[in-house]
Coordinates of C-alpha atoms and ligand atoms in Angstrom, one line a residue:
M1 CA 22.0 -84.8 99.1
I2 CA 25.3 -84.7 101.0
A3 CA 25.8 -82.0 103.8
L4 CA 29.0 -81.7 105.8
R5 CA 29.0 -79.2 108.6
D6 CA 32.2 -78.3 110.5
V7 CA 33.5 -81.9 110.3
C8 CA 36.5 -82.7 112.3
K9 CA 38.4 -86.2 112.1
F10 CA 41.3 -87.2 114.2
Y11 CA 43.6 -90.3 113.8
G12 CA 44.9 -90.3 117.5
P13 CA 46.4 -87.0 118.0
F14 CA 46.7 -86.2 114.3
Q15 CA 43.8 -84.1 112.8
A16 CA 43.0 -85.3 109.4
L17 CA 39.9 -83.0 108.8
T18 CA 39.4 -79.5 110.2
D19 CA 36.0 -77.8 109.9
V20 CA 35.1 -79.3 106.7
N21 CA 31.9 -77.7 105.2
L22 CA 30.5 -78.9 101.9
D23 CA 27.0 -79.2 100.3
I24 CA 26.5 -81.4 97.4
R25 CA 23.2 -81.2 95.5
Q26 CA 21.4 -84.1 93.8
G27 CA 22.9 -84.8 90.4
E28 CA 26.0 -82.7 91.2
R29 CA 29.5 -83.8 90.2
V30 CA 32.2 -82.8 92.6
V31 CA 35.9 -83.4 92.0
V32 CA 38.1 -83.4 95.1
C33 CA 41.8 -82.5 94.4
G34 CA 44.8 -81.5 96.6
P35 CA 48.2 -82.9 97.7
S36 CA 48.7 -86.4 99.0
G37 CA 47.8 -86.6 102.7
S38 CA 45.5 -83.5 102.6
G39 CA 42.5 -85.6 103.7
K40 CA 40.6 -86.2 100.5
S41 CA 40.3 -90.0 101.0
T42 CA 39.3 -89.5 104.7
M43 CA 36.6 -87.0 103.7
I44 CA 34.9 -89.4 101.3
R45 CA 35.4 -92.3 103.6
C46 CA 33.5 -90.4 106.3
I47 CA 30.7 -89.9 103.8
N48 CA 30.0 -93.7 103.5
R49 CA 31.1 -94.3 107.1
L50 CA 34.2 -96.3 106.3
E51 CA 35.6 -93.8 108.8
E52 CA 33.7 -92.0 111.6
H53 CA 34.0 -88.3 112.0
D54 CA 34.6 -87.1 115.4
T55 CA 32.7 -83.8 115.5
G56 CA 30.3 -81.8 113.3
S57 CA 27.6 -83.5 111.3
I58 CA 27.2 -85.3 108.1
I59 CA 23.9 -85.8 106.4
V60 CA 23.6 -88.2 103.5
D61 CA 20.4 -88.3 101.6
G62 CA 18.5 -87.1 104.7
V63 CA 20.0 -89.5 107.1
E64 CA 22.3 -88.1 109.8
L65 CA 25.4 -90.1 110.3
D66 CA 25.8 -90.6 114.1
E67 CA 27.2 -93.2 116.3
E68 CA 24.0 -95.4 116.0
T69 CA 25.3 -98.3 113.9
R70 CA 21.8 -98.8 112.6
N71 CA 22.5 -96.2 109.9
I72 CA 25.4 -97.9 108.4
R73 CA 23.5 -100.4 106.2
A74 CA 21.1 -97.9 104.8
V75 CA 24.0 -95.5 103.9
R76 CA 26.1 -98.2 102.3
Q77 CA 23.3 -99.2 100.0
D78 CA 22.8 -95.5 99.0
V79 CA 26.3 -94.7 98.5
G80 CA 28.5 -96.7 96.1
M81 CA 32.2 -96.6 96.4
V82 CA 35.0 -97.3 94.0
F83 CA 38.5 -97.5 95.4
Q84 CA 42.0 -97.2 93.9
Q85 CA 42.6 -100.9 94.3
F86 CA 39.8 -102.6 92.7
N87 CA 38.9 -104.7 95.6
L88 CA 37.1 -107.4 93.7
F89 CA 36.8 -110.9 95.1
P90 CA 39.5 -112.9 93.5
H91 CA 37.7 -116.3 94.0
L92 CA 34.5 -115.1 92.3
T93 CA 33.8 -114.6 88.7
V94 CA 33.0 -111.2 87.4
L95 CA 29.2 -112.0 87.3
E96 CA 29.5 -113.5 90.8
N97 CA 31.3 -110.3 92.0
L98 CA 28.3 -108.3 90.7
T99 CA 25.6 -110.4 92.1
I100 CA 26.8 -111.0 95.5
G101 CA 25.6 -107.7 96.8
P102 CA 22.3 -107.7 95.3
I103 CA 21.7 -111.4 96.4
R104 CA 23.1 -111.0 100.0
V105 CA 22.3 -107.4 100.8
R106 CA 19.3 -106.5 98.6
R107 CA 17.8 -110.1 99.1
M108 CA 17.3 -110.4 95.4
G109 CA 16.7 -113.8 93.6
R110 CA 19.7 -115.1 91.5
A111 CA 18.0 -114.6 88.1
Q112 CA 17.1 -111.1 88.8
A113 CA 20.5 -110.3 90.3
E114 CA 22.2 -111.9 87.2
A115 CA 20.0 -109.8 84.9
L116 CA 21.1 -106.7 86.8
G117 CA 24.7 -107.7 86.7
R118 CA 24.6 -108.2 83.0
K119 CA 23.0 -104.8 82.5
F120 CA 25.7 -103.0 84.4
L121 CA 28.5 -105.1 82.6
D122 CA 27.0 -103.9 79.3
R123 CA 27.0 -100.4 80.8
V124 CA 30.8 -100.5 81.4
H125 CA 31.2 -102.2 77.9
I126 CA 32.6 -105.6 78.9
P127 CA 29.5 -107.8 78.6
E128 CA 31.8 -110.7 77.2
Q129 CA 33.8 -110.9 80.6
A130 CA 31.0 -112.2 82.7
D131 CA 32.6 -115.5 83.3
K132 CA 36.1 -114.6 83.7
Y133 CA 38.0 -114.3 87.1
P134 CA 39.3 -110.8 88.1
A135 CA 42.8 -111.9 87.6
Q136 CA 42.2 -112.7 83.9
L137 CA 41.2 -109.1 83.2
S138 CA 43.3 -106.0 82.7
G139 CA 43.5 -103.4 85.4
G140 CA 41.2 -101.1 83.3
Q141 CA 38.6 -103.9 83.0
Q142 CA 38.8 -104.8 86.7
Q143 CA 38.1 -101.2 87.6
R144 CA 35.1 -101.2 85.2
V145 CA 33.9 -104.3 87.0
A146 CA 34.3 -102.5 90.4
I147 CA 32.2 -99.6 89.0
A148 CA 29.6 -102.0 87.7
R149 CA 29.5 -103.8 91.1
A150 CA 28.8 -100.6 93.0
L151 CA 26.1 -99.7 90.5
C152 CA 24.4 -103.1 91.1
M153 CA 23.4 -101.8 94.5
E154 CA 21.6 -99.0 92.6
P155 CA 23.1 -96.2 94.8
R156 CA 21.9 -92.7 94.7
I157 CA 25.5 -91.4 95.1
M158 CA 28.8 -92.7 93.8
L159 CA 32.1 -92.0 95.5
F160 CA 35.4 -92.5 93.7
D161 CA 38.8 -92.6 95.6
E162 CA 41.5 -92.1 92.9
P163 CA 40.0 -94.6 90.7
T164 CA 42.7 -94.4 88.0
S165 CA 45.8 -94.0 90.1
A166 CA 46.6 -97.7 90.1
L167 CA 46.2 -98.1 86.4
D168 CA 48.7 -98.2 83.5
P169 CA 48.3 -95.0 81.5
E170 CA 46.8 -96.7 78.5
M171 CA 43.8 -97.9 80.6
I172 CA 43.1 -94.7 82.4
N173 CA 40.8 -93.4 79.6
E174 CA 38.7 -96.6 79.4
V175 CA 37.8 -96.0 83.0
L176 CA 37.3 -92.2 82.7
D177 CA 35.1 -92.6 79.7
V178 CA 32.9 -94.9 81.8
M179 CA 32.7 -92.3 84.6
V180 CA 31.9 -89.6 82.0
E181 CA 29.0 -91.7 80.8
L182 CA 27.8 -92.2 84.3
A183 CA 27.9 -88.5 84.9
G184 CA 25.7 -88.2 81.8
T185 CA 23.0 -90.2 83.6
G186 CA 22.6 -87.6 86.4
M187 CA 24.3 -89.7 89.1
T188 CA 25.5 -87.7 92.1
M189 CA 29.2 -88.1 92.1
V190 CA 32.1 -87.2 94.3
V191 CA 35.5 -88.0 92.7
V192 CA 38.9 -87.8 94.2
T193 CA 41.3 -87.6 91.3
H194 CA 44.3 -85.9 89.8
E195 CA 42.8 -86.2 86.4
M196 CA 42.3 -82.5 85.6
G197 CA 41.0 -83.2 82.1
F198 CA 38.2 -85.3 83.6
A199 CA 37.6 -82.6 86.2
R200 CA 37.3 -79.9 83.5
K201 CA 35.0 -82.0 81.4
V202 CA 32.5 -83.3 84.1
A203 CA 32.8 -81.4 87.3
D204 CA 30.2 -78.8 88.4
R205 CA 32.5 -77.9 91.1
I206 CA 36.1 -78.6 92.1
V207 CA 37.0 -78.7 95.7
F208 CA 40.6 -78.2 96.6
M209 CA 41.9 -79.6 99.9
E210 CA 45.1 -78.8 101.8
A211 CA 46.2 -79.9 105.3
G212 CA 42.7 -81.3 106.1
R213 CA 40.8 -78.1 105.2
I214 CA 38.7 -77.1 102.1
V215 CA 40.7 -74.1 100.9
E216 CA 38.8 -73.6 97.7
A217 CA 35.5 -74.8 96.0
A218 CA 34.5 -73.4 92.7
P219 CA 33.4 -74.4 89.1
P220 CA 36.1 -75.6 86.9
E221 CA 36.3 -72.5 84.9
K222 CA 37.6 -70.7 87.9
F223 CA 40.5 -73.1 88.2
F224 CA 41.4 -73.3 84.6
S225 CA 41.1 -69.8 83.5
A226 CA 44.1 -67.5 83.6
P227 CA 44.3 -65.4 86.8
Ligands
ADP301 P1 44.7 -87.9 100.9 O1 43.5 -88.9 100.5 O2 44.4 -86.6 100.5 O3 46.0 -88.5 100.3 P2 44.2 -89.1 103.5 O4 42.7 -88.8 103.8 O5 44.4 -90.5 102.9 O6 44.7 -88.1 102.4 O7 45.1 -88.9 104.6 C1 45.2 -87.7 105.4 C2 46.1 -87.8 106.4 O8 45.6 -88.8 107.4 C3 47.6 -88.4 106.1 O9 48.5 -87.6 106.8 C4 47.4 -89.8 106.3 O10 48.7 -90.4 106.7 C5 46.5 -89.7 107.7 N1 45.7 -91.0 107.8 C6 44.9 -91.5 106.9 N2 44.4 -92.8 107.5 C7 44.9 -92.9 108.6 C8 44.8 -93.9 109.6 N3 44.0 -94.9 109.6 N4 45.6 -93.7 110.8 C9 46.3 -92.7 110.9 N5 46.5 -91.6 110.1 C10 45.8 -91.8 108.9
ADP302 P1 44.6 -93.3 100.0 O1 45.3 -92.0 99.9 O2 44.0 -93.9 98.9 O3 43.8 -93.2 101.4 P2 46.7 -94.3 101.7 O4 47.9 -95.1 101.2 O5 46.9 -92.9 102.2 O6 45.7 -94.2 100.5 O7 45.9 -95.2 102.9 C1 45.8 -96.5 102.7 C2 45.1 -97.0 104.0 O8 46.1 -96.9 105.0 C3 43.8 -96.4 104.3 O9 43.0 -97.4 104.9 C4 44.3 -95.4 105.4 O10 43.3 -95.1 106.4 C5 45.5 -96.1 106.0 N1 46.5 -95.1 106.4 C6 47.0 -94.1 105.8 N2 47.9 -93.4 106.5 C7 48.0 -94.0 107.8 C8 48.8 -93.8 109.0 N3 49.6 -92.7 109.0 N4 48.6 -94.6 109.8 C9 47.8 -95.7 109.8 N5 47.0 -95.9 108.7 C10 47.1 -95.1 107.6

């Protein structure tokens, strides 16, 4: 589903990724962890082309990501992304945040897009918030809207970049629970997180990064069992 081969990425003279190799199968859940600045965010941003890698190759769902910009649209539709900051449009209601992608990008009619939006709002357990504005919601609710918004594009892969790091502690679980449920649907997921309880519960594999390299990749049992 996702294949990274010898991927290198520079920011000016600074090398953020060095020879990153990773294969992710359809339906697999991979948790990426490691210290701050180790390249976790850069790696997943390269997968949906928010960043461009410099050398090596990245193939996402059969499409090679190269300099040809024509790939970007297809890749973005295939790969949903949830950020640390929820990145909702503040001037749009929750339902409008959910329907804008389906209407503008997928060319769906409004009624169909709204039905889809309500379906995914149900899926993240906040159907009653459809007509609120993001600022009227808690952080945990906003992040669940952000997850629903990504799902409205009906992606085949979901990327999460520290989705609970900006949340107050009491809201972390309501977001993680939604992610656990999503994992249960068979979605292919790549999750950058420090939440090891989540990793232990849903990860098929944990990838540990350090200084721009993958230094370990193994099933959670290997990380959590005593040496
Ligand atoms: P992580 O997600 O593991 O915290 P990042 O991928 O965000 O790490 O960053 C890896 C390194 O690359 C860090 O040293 C960071 O400062 C640097 N970096 C990230 N984005 C940029 C950028 N746009 N320009 C320059 N350096 C960057
Ligand atoms: P994250 O760890 O979630 O990537 P950061 O705070 O590291 O969050 O980065 C936030 C934004 O700042 C990103 O767009 C990243 O590319 C950019 N950034 C990070 N480090 C640098 C840097 N040293 N120089 C320029 N931009 C950076």
